[in-house]
CSV table of C-alpha atoms in Angstrom, one decimal:
chain,number,residue,atom,x,y,z
A,2,MET,CA,62.3,107.9,44.4
A,3,THR,CA,60.2,104.8,44.6
A,4,GLU,CA,56.5,104.9,43.5
A,5,ARG,CA,55.3,104.5,47.1
A,6,VAL,CA,57.4,107.4,48.4
A,7,ARG,CA,56.2,109.6,45.5
A,8,THR,CA,52.6,108.8,46.4
A,9,PHE,CA,53.1,109.7,50.1
A,10,LEU,CA,54.8,112.9,49.1
A,11,VAL,CA,52.0,114.0,46.8
A,12,VAL,CA,49.3,113.2,49.4
A,13,GLY,CA,51.3,114.7,52.2
A,14,LEU,CA,51.9,117.9,50.4
A,15,ALA,CA,48.1,118.2,49.7
A,16,ALA,CA,46.9,117.2,53.2
A,17,LEU,CA,49.4,119.1,55.5
A,18,PRO,CA,48.2,122.7,55.0
A,19,PRO,CA,44.5,122.0,55.8
A,20,ILE,CA,45.5,120.0,58.8
A,21,VAL,CA,47.7,122.8,60.1
A,22,LEU,CA,45.0,125.4,59.6
A,23,VAL,CA,42.4,123.3,61.4
A,24,VAL,CA,44.8,122.8,64.3
A,25,MET,CA,45.6,126.5,64.4
A,26,ASN,CA,41.9,127.4,64.5
A,27,SER,CA,41.2,125.0,67.3
A,28,LEU,CA,44.0,126.0,69.6
A,29,ALA,CA,43.8,128.7,72.2
A,30,TRP,CA,46.5,131.2,71.3
A,31,GLY,CA,46.1,133.7,74.2
A,32,SER,CA,45.8,137.4,73.6
A,33,ASP,CA,48.7,138.2,71.2
A,34,LEU,CA,46.6,138.8,68.1
A,35,ASP,CA,49.5,140.1,66.0
A,36,ARG,CA,51.4,136.8,66.4
A,37,ILE,CA,48.3,134.8,65.5
A,38,ALA,CA,47.6,136.9,62.4
A,39,LEU,CA,51.3,136.6,61.2
A,40,ALA,CA,51.3,132.8,61.8
A,41,TYR,CA,48.0,132.4,60.0
A,42,ARG,CA,49.2,134.3,57.0
A,43,LEU,CA,52.5,132.4,57.0
A,44,VAL,CA,50.6,129.1,57.0
A,45,ILE,CA,48.3,130.3,54.2
A,46,TYR,CA,51.2,131.3,51.9
A,47,VAL,CA,53.3,128.2,52.6
A,48,GLY,CA,50.2,126.1,52.2
A,49,LEU,CA,49.4,127.6,48.8
A,50,LEU,CA,52.9,126.9,47.6
A,51,MET,CA,52.6,123.3,48.9
A,52,ALA,CA,49.2,122.9,47.3
A,53,LEU,CA,50.6,124.1,43.9
A,54,ALA,CA,53.5,121.7,44.3
A,55,SER,CA,51.1,118.9,45.1
A,56,ILE,CA,49.1,119.7,42.0
A,57,VAL,CA,52.1,119.6,39.8
A,58,LEU,CA,53.3,116.3,41.3
A,59,ALA,CA,49.9,114.7,41.0
A,60,ILE,CA,49.6,115.7,37.4
A,61,ARG,CA,53.0,114.3,36.7
A,62,GLN,CA,52.1,111.1,38.5
A,63,MET,CA,48.9,110.8,36.5
A,64,ARG,CA,50.8,111.1,33.2
A,65,ARG,CA,53.0,108.2,34.2
A,66,GLY,CA,50.0,106.0,34.3
A,67,GLY,CA,48.7,103.6,37.0
A,68,SER,CA,45.9,104.3,39.4
A,69,TYR,CA,44.3,107.7,39.4
A,70,THR,CA,42.8,107.3,42.9
A,71,VAL,CA,45.6,108.8,45.0
A,72,PRO,CA,46.7,111.6,42.6
A,73,GLY,CA,43.0,112.5,42.1
A,74,LEU,CA,42.5,112.6,45.9
A,75,SER,CA,45.5,114.9,46.2
A,76,LEU,CA,44.2,117.2,43.5
A,77,VAL,CA,40.8,117.4,45.3
A,78,ILE,CA,42.5,118.2,48.6
A,79,ALA,CA,44.9,120.8,47.1
A,80,LEU,CA,42.2,122.5,45.1
A,81,GLY,CA,39.9,122.6,48.1
A,82,PHE,CA,42.6,124.2,50.1
A,83,ILE,CA,43.2,126.8,47.4
A,84,VAL,CA,39.4,127.6,47.3
A,85,TRP,CA,39.3,127.7,51.1
A,86,VAL,CA,42.2,130.2,51.7
A,87,GLY,CA,42.5,131.8,48.3
A,88,PRO,CA,40.2,134.7,49.1
A,89,ASP,CA,42.3,135.6,52.3
A,90,ALA,CA,45.5,135.6,50.3
A,91,TYR,CA,43.9,137.6,47.5
A,92,LEU,CA,42.7,140.3,50.0
A,93,ASP,CA,46.2,140.5,51.6
A,94,PHE,CA,47.7,140.9,48.1
A,95,ALA,CA,45.1,143.5,47.1
A,96,ALA,CA,45.8,145.5,50.3
A,97,ALA,CA,49.5,145.4,49.8
A,98,ILE,CA,49.1,146.7,46.2
A,99,SER,CA,46.7,149.5,47.1
A,100,GLY,CA,49.0,150.8,49.8
A,101,PRO,CA,48.2,152.1,53.3
């Protein structure tokens, strides 16, 4: 991949999950709360995987040298997303382990 494509990939992976959650929180979903909760959890888990991938890609790009601005911004966005939704994922994981 070219350097420009790699840069957009790193930033896109970091920025997409927070944007999707903000859009989900601002839309009127109607009254089907089960579907909303399932979609919210799906976005959280996929977003956490994307944030982790973005962190790995940003660190690899920083090791190659060059400007640290874009990879640093990607790290900040990805870490912010993890801090934002991490407690929700942790509570779901703890509830699954503890049983019904």
